[in-house]
Coordinates of C-alpha atoms and ligand atoms in Angstrom, one line a residue:
X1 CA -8.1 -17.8 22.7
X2 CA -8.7 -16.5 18.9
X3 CA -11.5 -16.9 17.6
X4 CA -12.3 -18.9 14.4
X5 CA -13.5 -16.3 12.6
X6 CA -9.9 -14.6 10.8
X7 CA -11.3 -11.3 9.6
X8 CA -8.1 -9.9 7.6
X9 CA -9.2 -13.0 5.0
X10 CA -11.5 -11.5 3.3
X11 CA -11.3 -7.8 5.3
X12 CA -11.5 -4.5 2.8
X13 CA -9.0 -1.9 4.3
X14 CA -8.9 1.4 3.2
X15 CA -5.5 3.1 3.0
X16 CA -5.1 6.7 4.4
X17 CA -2.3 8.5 3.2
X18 CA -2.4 10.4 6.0
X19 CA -1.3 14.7 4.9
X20 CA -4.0 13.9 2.1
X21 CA -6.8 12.6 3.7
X22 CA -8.2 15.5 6.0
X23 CA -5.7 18.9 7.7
X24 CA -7.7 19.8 11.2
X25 CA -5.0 22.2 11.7
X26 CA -4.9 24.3 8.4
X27 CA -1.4 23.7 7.7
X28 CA -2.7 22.3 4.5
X29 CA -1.2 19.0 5.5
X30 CA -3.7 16.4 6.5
X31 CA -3.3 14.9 10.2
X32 CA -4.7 11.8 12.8
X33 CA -7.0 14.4 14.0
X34 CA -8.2 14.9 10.6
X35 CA -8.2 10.9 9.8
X36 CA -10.4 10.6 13.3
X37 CA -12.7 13.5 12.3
X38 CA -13.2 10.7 8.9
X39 CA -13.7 8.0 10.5
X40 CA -17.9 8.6 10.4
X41 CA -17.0 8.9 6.8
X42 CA -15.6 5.2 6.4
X43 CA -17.9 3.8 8.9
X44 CA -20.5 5.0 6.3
X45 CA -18.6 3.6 3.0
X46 CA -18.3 0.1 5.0
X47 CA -14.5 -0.5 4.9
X48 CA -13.7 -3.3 7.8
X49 CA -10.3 -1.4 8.6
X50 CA -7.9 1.6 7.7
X51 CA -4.1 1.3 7.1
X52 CA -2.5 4.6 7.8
X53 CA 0.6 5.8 6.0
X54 CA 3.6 6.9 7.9
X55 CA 3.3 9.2 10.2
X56 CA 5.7 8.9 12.5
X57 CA 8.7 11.7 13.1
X58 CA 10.3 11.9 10.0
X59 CA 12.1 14.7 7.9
X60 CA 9.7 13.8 5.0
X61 CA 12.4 12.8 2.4
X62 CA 10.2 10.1 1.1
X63 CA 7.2 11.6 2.4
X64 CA 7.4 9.6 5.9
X65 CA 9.2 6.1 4.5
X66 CA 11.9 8.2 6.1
X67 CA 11.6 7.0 9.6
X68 CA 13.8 9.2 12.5
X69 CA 11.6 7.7 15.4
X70 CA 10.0 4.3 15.3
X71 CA 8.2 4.6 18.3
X72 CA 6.4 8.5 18.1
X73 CA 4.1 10.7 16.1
X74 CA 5.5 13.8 13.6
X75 CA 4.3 17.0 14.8
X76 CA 2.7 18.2 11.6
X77 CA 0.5 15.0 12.3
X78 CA -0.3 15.3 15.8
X79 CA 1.1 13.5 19.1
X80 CA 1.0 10.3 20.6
X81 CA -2.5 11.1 22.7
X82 CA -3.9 12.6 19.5
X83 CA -2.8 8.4 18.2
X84 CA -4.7 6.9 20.9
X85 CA -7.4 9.2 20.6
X86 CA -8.0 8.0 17.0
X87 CA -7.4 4.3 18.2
X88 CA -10.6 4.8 20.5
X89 CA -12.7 6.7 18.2
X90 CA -11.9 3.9 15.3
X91 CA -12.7 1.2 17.9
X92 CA -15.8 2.4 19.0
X93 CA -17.0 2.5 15.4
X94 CA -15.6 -1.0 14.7
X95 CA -12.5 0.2 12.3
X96 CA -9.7 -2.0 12.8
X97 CA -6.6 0.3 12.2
X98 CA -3.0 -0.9 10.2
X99 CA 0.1 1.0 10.9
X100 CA 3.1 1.3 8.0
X101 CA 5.9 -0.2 9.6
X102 CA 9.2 0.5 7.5
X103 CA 12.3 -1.8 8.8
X104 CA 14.3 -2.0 5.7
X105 CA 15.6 1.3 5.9
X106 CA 15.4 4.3 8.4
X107 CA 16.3 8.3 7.8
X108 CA 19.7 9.4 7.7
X109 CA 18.3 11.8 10.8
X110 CA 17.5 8.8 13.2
X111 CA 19.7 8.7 16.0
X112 CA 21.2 5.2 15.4
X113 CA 22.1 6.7 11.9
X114 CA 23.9 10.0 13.4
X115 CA 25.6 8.1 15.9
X116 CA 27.3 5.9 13.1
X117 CA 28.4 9.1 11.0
X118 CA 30.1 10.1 14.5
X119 CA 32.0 6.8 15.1
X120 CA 34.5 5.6 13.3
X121 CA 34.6 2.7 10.5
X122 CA 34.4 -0.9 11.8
X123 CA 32.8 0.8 15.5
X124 CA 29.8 -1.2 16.7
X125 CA 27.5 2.0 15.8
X126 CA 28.6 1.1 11.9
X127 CA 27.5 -2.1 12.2
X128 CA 24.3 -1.2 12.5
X129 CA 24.2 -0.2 8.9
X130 CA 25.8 -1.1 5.7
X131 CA 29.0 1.0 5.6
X132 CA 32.1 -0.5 3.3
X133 CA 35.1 1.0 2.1
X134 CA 35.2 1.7 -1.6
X135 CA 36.6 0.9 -4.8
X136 CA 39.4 1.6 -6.7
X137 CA 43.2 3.2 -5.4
X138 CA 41.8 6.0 -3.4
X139 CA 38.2 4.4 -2.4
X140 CA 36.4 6.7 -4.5
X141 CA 34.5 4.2 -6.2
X142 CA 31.1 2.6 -4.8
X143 CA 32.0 -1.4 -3.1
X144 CA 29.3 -2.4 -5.7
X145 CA 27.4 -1.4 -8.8
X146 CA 23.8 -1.9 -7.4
X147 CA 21.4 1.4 -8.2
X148 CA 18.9 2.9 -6.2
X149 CA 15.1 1.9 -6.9
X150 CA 14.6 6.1 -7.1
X151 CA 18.0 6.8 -9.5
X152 CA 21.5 6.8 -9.2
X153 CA 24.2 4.5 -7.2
X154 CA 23.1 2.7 -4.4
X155 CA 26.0 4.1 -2.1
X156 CA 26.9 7.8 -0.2
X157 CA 30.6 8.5 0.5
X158 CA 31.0 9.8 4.1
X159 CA 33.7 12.0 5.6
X160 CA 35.7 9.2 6.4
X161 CA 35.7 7.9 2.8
X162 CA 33.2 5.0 4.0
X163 CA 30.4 4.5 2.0
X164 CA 27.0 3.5 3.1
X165 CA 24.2 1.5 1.2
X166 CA 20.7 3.0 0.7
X167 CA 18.6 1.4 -1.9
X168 CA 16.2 4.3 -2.4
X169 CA 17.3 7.6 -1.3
X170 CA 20.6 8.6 0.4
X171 CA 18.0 9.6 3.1
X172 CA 16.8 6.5 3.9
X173 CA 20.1 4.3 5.3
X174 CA 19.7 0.5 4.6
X175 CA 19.4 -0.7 8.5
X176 CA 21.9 -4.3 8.2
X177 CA 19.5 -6.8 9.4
X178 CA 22.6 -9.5 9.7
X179 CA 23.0 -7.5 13.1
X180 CA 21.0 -8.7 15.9
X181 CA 20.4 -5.6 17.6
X182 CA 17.9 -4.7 14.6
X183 CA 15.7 -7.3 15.1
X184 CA 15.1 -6.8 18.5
X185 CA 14.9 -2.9 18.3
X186 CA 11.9 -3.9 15.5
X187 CA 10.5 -6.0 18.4
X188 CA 10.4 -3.0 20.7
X189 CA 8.6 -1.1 18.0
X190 CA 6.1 -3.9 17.3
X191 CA 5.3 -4.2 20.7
X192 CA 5.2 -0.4 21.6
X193 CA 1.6 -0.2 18.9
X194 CA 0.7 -3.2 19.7
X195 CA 0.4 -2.1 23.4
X196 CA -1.4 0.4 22.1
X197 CA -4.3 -1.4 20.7
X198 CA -3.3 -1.4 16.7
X199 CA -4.6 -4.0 14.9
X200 CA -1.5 -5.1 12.6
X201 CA 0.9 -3.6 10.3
X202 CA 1.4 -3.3 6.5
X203 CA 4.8 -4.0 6.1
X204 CA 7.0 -1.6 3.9
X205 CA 9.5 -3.4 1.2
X206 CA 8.8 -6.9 3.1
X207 CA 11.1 -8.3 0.5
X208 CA 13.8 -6.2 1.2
X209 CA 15.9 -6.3 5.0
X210 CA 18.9 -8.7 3.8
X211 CA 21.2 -8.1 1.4
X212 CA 23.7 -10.8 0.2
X213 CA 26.7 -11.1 2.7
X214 CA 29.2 -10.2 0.1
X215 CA 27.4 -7.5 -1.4
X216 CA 29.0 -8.2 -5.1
X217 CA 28.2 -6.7 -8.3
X218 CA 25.1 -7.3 -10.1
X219 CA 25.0 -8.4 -13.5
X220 CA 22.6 -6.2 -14.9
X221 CA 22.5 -3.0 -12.3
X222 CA 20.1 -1.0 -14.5
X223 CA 17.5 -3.6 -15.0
X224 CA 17.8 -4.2 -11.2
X225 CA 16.1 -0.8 -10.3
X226 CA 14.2 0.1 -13.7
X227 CA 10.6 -1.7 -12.5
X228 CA 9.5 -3.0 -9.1
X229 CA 9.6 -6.6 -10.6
X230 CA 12.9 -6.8 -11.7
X231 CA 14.5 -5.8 -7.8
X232 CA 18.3 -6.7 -7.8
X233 CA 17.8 -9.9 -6.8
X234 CA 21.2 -9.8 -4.4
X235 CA 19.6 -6.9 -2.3
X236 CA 16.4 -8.4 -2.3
X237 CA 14.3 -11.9 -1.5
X238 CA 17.1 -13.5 0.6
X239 CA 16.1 -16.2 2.5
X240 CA 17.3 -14.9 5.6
X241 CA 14.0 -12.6 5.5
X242 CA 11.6 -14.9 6.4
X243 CA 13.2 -15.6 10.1
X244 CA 11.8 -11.9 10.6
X245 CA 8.2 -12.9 9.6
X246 CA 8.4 -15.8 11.3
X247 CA 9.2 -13.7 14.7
X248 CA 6.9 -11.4 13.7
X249 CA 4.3 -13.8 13.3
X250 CA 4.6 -14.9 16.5
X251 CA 4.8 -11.5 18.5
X252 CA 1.4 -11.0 17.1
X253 CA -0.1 -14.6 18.1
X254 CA 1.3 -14.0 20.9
X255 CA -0.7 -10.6 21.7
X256 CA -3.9 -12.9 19.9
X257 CA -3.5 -15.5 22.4
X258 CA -3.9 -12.8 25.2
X259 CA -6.6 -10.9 24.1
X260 CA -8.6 -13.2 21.5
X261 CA -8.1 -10.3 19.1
X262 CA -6.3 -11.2 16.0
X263 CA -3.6 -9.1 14.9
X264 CA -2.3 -8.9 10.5
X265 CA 1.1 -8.6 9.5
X266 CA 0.6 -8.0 5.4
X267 CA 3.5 -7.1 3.3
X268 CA 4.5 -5.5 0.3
X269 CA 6.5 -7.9 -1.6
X270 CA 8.0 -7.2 -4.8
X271 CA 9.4 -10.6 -5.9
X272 CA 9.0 -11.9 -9.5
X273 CA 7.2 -14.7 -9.5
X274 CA 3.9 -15.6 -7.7
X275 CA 5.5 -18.6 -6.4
X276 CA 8.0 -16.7 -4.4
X277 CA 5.4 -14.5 -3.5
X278 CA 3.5 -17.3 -1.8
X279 CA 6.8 -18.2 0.1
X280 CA 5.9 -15.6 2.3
X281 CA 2.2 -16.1 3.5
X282 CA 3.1 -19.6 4.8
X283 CA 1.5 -20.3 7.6
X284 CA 3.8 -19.2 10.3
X285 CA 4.9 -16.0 8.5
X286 CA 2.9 -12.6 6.9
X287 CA -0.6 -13.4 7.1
X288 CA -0.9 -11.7 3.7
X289 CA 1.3 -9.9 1.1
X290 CA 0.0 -7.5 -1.3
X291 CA -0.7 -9.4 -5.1
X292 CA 0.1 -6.0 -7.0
X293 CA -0.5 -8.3 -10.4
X294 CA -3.9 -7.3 -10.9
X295 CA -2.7 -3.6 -10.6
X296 CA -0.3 -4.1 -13.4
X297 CA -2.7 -6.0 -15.8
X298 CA -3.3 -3.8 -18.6
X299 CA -7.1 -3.5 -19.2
X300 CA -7.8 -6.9 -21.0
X301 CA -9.9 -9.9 -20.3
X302 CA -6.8 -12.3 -21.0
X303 CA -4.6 -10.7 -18.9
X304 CA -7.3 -9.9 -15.8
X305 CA -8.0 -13.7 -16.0
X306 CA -4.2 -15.0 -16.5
X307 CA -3.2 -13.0 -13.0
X308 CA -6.7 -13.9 -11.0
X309 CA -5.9 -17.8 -11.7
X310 CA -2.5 -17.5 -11.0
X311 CA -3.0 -15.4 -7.9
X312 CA -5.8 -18.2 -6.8
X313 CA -3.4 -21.2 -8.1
X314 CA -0.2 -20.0 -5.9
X315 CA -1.8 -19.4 -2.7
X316 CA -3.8 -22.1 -2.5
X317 CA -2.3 -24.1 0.2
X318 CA -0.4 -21.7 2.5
X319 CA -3.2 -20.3 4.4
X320 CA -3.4 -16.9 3.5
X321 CA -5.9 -15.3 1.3
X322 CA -5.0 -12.9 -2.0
X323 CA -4.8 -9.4 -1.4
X324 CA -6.2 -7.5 -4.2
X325 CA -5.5 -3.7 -4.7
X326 CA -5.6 -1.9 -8.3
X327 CA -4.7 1.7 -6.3
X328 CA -2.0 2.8 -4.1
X329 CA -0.1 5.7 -3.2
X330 CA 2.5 4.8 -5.2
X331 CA 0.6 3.9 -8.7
X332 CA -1.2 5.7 -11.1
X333 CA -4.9 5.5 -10.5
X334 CA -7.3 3.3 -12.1
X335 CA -9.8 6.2 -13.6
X336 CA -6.5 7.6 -15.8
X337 CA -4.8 4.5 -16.6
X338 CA -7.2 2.5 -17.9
X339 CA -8.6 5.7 -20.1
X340 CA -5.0 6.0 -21.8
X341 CA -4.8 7.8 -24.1
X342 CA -7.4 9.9 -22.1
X343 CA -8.6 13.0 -22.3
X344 CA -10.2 13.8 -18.8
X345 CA -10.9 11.4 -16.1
X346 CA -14.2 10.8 -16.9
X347 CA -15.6 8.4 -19.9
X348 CA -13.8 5.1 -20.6
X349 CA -11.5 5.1 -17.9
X350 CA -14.0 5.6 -15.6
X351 CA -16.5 3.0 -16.6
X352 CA -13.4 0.8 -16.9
X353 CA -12.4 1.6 -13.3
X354 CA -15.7 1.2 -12.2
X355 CA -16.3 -2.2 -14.0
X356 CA -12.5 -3.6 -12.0
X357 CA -13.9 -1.9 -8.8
X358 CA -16.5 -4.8 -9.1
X359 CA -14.6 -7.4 -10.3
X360 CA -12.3 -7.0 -7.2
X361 CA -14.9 -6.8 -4.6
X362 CA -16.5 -10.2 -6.3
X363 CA -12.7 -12.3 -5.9
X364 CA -11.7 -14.0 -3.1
X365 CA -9.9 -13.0 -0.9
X366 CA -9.1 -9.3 0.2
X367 CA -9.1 -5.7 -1.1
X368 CA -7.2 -2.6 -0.8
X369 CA -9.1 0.9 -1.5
X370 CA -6.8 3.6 -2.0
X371 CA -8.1 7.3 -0.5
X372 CA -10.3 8.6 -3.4
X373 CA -10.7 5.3 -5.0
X374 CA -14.1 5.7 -4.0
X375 CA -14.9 8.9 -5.8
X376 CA -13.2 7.9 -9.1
X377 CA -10.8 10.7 -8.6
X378 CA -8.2 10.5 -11.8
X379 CA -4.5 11.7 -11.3
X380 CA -3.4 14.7 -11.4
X381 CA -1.3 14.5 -14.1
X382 CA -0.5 18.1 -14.8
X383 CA 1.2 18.6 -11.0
X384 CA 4.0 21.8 -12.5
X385 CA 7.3 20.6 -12.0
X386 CA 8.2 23.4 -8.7
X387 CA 5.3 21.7 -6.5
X388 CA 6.3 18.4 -7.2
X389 CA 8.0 16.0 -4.0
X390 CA 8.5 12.9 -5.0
X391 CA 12.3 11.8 -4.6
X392 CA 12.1 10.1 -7.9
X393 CA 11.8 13.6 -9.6
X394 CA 14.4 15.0 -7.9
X395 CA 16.5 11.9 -8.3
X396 CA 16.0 11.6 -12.2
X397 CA 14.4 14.6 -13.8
X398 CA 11.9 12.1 -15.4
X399 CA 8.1 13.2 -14.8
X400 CA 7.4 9.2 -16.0
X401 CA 6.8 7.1 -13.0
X402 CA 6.3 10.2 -10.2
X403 CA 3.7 9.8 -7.3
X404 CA 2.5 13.3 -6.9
X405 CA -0.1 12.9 -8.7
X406 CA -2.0 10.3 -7.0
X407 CA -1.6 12.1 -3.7
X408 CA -3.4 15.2 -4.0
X409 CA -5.2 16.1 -1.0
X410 CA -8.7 15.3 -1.2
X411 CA -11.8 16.8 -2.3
X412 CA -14.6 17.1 0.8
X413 CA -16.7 19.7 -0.5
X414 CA -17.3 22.8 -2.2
X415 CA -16.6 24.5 -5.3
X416 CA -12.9 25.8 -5.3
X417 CA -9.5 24.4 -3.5
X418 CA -9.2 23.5 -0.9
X419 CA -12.6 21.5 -1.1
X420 CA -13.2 21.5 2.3
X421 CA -9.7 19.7 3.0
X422 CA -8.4 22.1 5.2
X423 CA -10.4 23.6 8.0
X424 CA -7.8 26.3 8.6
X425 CA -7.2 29.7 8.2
X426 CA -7.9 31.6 5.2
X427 CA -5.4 31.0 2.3
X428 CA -4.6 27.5 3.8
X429 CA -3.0 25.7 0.6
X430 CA -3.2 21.9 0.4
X431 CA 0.5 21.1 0.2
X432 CA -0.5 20.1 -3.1
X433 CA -2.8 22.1 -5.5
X434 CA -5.9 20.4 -6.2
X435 CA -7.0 20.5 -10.0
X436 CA -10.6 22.7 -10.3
X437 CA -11.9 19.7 -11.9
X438 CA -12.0 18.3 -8.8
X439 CA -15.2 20.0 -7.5
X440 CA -17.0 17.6 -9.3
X441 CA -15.1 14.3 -7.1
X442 CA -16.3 16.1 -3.5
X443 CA -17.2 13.6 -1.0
X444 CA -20.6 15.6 -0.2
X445 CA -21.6 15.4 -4.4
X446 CA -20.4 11.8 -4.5
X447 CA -22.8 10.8 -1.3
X448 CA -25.6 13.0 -2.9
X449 CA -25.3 11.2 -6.1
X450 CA -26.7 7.5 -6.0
X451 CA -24.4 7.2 -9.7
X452 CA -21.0 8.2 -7.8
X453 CA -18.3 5.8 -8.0
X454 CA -19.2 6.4 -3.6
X455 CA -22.3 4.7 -4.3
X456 CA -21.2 2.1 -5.9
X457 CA -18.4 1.2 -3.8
X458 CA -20.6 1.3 -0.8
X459 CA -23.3 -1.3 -2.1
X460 CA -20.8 -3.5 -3.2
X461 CA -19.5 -3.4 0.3
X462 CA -22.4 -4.0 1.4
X463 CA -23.4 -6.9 -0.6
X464 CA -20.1 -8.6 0.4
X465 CA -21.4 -8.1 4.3
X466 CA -24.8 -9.4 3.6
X467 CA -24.2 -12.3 0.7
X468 CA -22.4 -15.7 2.0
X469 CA -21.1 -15.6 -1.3
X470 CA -18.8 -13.3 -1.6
X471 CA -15.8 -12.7 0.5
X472 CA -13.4 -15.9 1.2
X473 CA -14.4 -19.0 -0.8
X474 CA -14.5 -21.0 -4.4
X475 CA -14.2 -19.4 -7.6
X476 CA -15.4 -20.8 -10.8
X477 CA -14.9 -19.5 -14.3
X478 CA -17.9 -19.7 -16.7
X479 CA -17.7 -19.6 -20.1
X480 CA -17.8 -16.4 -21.8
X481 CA -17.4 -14.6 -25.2
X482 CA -14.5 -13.3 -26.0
X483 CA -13.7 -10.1 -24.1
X484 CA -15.4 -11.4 -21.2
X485 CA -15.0 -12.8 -18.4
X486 CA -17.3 -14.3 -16.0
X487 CA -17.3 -16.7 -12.2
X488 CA -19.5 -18.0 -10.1
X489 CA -18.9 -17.5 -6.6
X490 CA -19.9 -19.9 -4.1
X491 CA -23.7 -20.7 -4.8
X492 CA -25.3 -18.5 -7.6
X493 CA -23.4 -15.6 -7.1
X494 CA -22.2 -14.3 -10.6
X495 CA -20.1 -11.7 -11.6
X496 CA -19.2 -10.5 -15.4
X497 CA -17.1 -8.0 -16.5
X498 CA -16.9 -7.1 -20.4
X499 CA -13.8 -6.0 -21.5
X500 CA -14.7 -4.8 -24.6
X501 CA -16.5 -1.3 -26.3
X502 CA -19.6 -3.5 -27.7
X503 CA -22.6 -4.7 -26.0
X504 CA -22.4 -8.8 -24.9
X505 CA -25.1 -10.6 -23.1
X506 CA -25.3 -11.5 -19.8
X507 CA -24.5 -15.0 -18.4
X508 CA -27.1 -15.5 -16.9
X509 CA -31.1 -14.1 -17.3
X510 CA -32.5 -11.3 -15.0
X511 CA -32.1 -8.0 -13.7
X512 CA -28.2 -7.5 -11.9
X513 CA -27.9 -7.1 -7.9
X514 CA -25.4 -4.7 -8.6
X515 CA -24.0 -3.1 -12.1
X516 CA -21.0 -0.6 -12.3
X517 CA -23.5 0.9 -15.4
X518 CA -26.4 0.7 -17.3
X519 CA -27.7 -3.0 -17.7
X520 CA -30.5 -3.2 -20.0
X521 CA -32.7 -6.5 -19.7
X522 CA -30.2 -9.2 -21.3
X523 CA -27.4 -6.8 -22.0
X524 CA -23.7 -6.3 -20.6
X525 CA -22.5 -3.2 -21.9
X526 CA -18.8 -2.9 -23.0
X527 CA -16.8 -1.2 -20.0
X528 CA -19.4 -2.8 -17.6
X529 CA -19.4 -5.1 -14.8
X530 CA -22.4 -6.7 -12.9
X531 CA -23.4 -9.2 -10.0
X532 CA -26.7 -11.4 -10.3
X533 CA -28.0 -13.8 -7.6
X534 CA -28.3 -16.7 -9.8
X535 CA -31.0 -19.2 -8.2
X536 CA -32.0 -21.4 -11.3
Ligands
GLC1 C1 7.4 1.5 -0.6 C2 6.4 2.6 -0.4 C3 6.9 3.8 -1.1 C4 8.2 4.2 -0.5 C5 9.2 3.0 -0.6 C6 10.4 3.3 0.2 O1 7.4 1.0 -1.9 O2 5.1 2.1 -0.8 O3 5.9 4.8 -1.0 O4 8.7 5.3 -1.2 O5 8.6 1.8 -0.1 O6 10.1 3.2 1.6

């Protein structure tokens, strides 16, 4: 039986993007021997769980969201008895461990996919994808005008003069979920890591899977792929999706029911409204989706308290909890965009992403940490051009929403690159260059330091461990000058964050529990968030 206690409500999962995190072979590309040889690390920090970016054998188009083998581990990461390995080691320390499953699209390498190109149109192989004829006399034309989220038409020609739908890359092959034999292949792959003791999945483009049976036109194919909120609403969010999460759901109760060990299913879905969004973590489908809203705020108390009710206000009711994250491998991080127009990654942006570090940890509900969250490390936003990978660079020339620079390896130790990253031969590179400035962000200075952002992220784990409090439970605003914004959580836990550059005073007398800065007796400074156990 499972027990009551669900521990993905109010779990904090860290997310390893796996060839950053730590190389154990000196390839310069980071491994699940290197995540293992971590683990200490994260035990220390206090994360409940990790989620693990793709790793799985993949020609690395999309940096692993290009899937050629569901059900196996990419060399350059390691191999299958290197996966349980890690499974064993993260169990003994108490790390519950999230895969990345990706079932809305596959690589144009996997099998299924190369056995399509070699059959002919209307062949059962076909069917497993989205391949149309075109448009116009000759078929030359795409069968729609949808765009790819990372630039240009939605649709590759083949040989044959088929096309086939991809909505990111032409390396990543829609998979047509109207066919049944996708669902249960998904089923196999499910049950394949669940058999191997994994503790859930975060689920890539959970929105996505259907597309609209007649695949028309869109009425506004730019807008449709310009910003993850406005997805083309005929490729995305059809209501067929939710049978998926509903058998998904249930494969996992299922392996629950066995073993008393509750498994999480939480998704990444991009749908506009939080209402939709909520459609989704009803009770018999994804026990939680990713609320990216509070990433997007811009830094203002108006806007941080607009998406925290609404978050709050929309869930309430389906039995999930929110699932706050403000850094991903796929967004800018906190440090730099909150300090724009910055300079370096230290000063405002800092303070400011030290001040939403504690304002997350205080909401209800769960949270994300990106790798290197936890040292404050700022993107690298000066990546030249000739090392970057990102698809959408190479699909649209435009430096202006890349991901490089968020995924440089990370910093361990030392003075110079490759900061301890890579334990491999000499002149090992990181397969990206890490800045100089990044000496300063070395996991050995930041647990040396008691002011590290490490520091602070580990007593505010802490503190939700130890303080009833915090973690799942009621929220209540207080009232608070402008610029400010301050709750009570549960019984005489508060939590204030000031917004603003000038000082404000505290809601409530006496020294903080926990500060993200300087608190002198009375005083919140601007940029500065603090907890206080509030007993009168
Ligand atoms: C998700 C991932 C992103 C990937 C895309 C396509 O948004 O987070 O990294 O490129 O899906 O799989």
């Amino acid at each position: 039986m499972l027990s009551k206690y669900h521990w993905w409500r109010d779990a904090v999962i860290y997310q390893v993007y796996v060839r950053s995190f730590l190389d154990s072979t000196g390839d310069g590309i980071g491994d699940l021997a290197g995540v293992r040889a971590g683990l200490p690390y994260l035990k220390k920090l206090g994360v409940d769980g990790i989620w693990l970016s793709p790793f799985y054998p993949s020609p690395q188009h999309d940096h692993g969201y290009d899937v050629a083998d569901y059900r196996d581990v990419d060399p350059v990461f390691g191999d299958l008895d290197e996966f349980d390995q890690l499974m064993a080691a993260a169990r003994r320390l108490g790390i519950k461990v999230l895969l990345d499953i990706v079932p809305n699209h596959c690589s144009s390498e996997h099998p299924w996919f190369r056995e399509a190109l070699d059959s002919p149109p209307g062949s059962p192989a076909r069917a497993r994808f989205h391949f149309a004829a075109g448009r116009g006399p000759d078929g030359s034309e795409p069968p729609n005008n949808w765009h790819a989220m990372f630039g240009g038409p939605a649709w590759t020609r083949v040989a044959d003069g088929q096309w086939y739908l991809h909505m990111f890359t032409p390396e990543q092959p829609d998979w047509n979920w109207r066919n049944p034999e996708i669902a249960d292949e998904f089923e196999r792959t499910l049950r394949f890591w669940l058999d191997r003791g994994v503790d859930g999945f975060r689920i890539d483009v959970a929105a996505g899977l259907f597309k609209h049976p007649d695949l028309p036109d869109s009425d506004d194919p730019e807008a449709d792929a310009r910003t993850r909120d406005s997805v083309n609403p005929l490729a995305w969010n059809q209501p067929e999706v939710h049978d998926v999460w509903r058998r998904w759901r249930a494969i996992c109760e299922e392996y629950g029911d066995r073993d008393g060990r509750e498994r999480l299913l939480v998704g990444e879905v991009s749908v506009p409204t939080a209402r939709e969004h909520a459609l989704y973590v009803r009770p018999d489908e994804l026990h939680q989706a990713f609320f990216f809203d509070l990433l997007g705020a811009p830094w203002d108390a108006d806007a941080f308290r607009k998406v925290i009710a609404e978050a709050m206000q929309d869930i309430a009711g389906t039995g999930s909890t929110v699932t706050w994250v403000l850094n991903n491998h796929d967004q800018v991080r906190t440090v730099t965009r909150y300090g724009e127009p910055a300079t370096e990654g230290s000063g405002l942006g800092a303070a400011r992403a030290r001040a939403a570090a504690l304002l997350m940890l205080a909401l209800p509900g769960a949270a994300y940490i990106y790798q290197g969250e936890e040292l404050g490390l700022p993107e690298v936003v000066d990546l030249p051009d000739d090392v970057l990978t990102d698809p959408i660079f190479r699909r649209t020339g435009s430096r202006a929403r890349i991901r490089d620079g968020c995924r440089v390896p990370l910093p361990w130790s030392g003075q110079a690159s490759p900061f301890g990253f890579t334990s491999g031969a000499e002149g090992a590179k990181p397969w990206l260059p890490q800045p100089e400035y990044f000496a300063e962000y070395a996991t050995d200075r930041a647990l040396a330091d008691t002011r590290s952002f490490w520091h602070l992220y580990r007593d505010g784990l802490q503190l939700r461990k130890s303080l009833p409090q915090l973690g799942e439970g009621p929220l209540e605003w207080l009232d608070s000058p402008p610029g400010v914004l301050a709750f009570t959580r549960g019984d005489g836990l508060v939590c204030a964050v000031n917004f603003g550059t000038a000082n404000a005073p505290t809601p409530v007398p006496g020294t903080p529990l926990l500060s993200s800065g300087p608190c002198p007796p009375g005083v919140l400074p601007g940029a500065t968030a603090a907890w206080w156990l509030n007993d009168l």
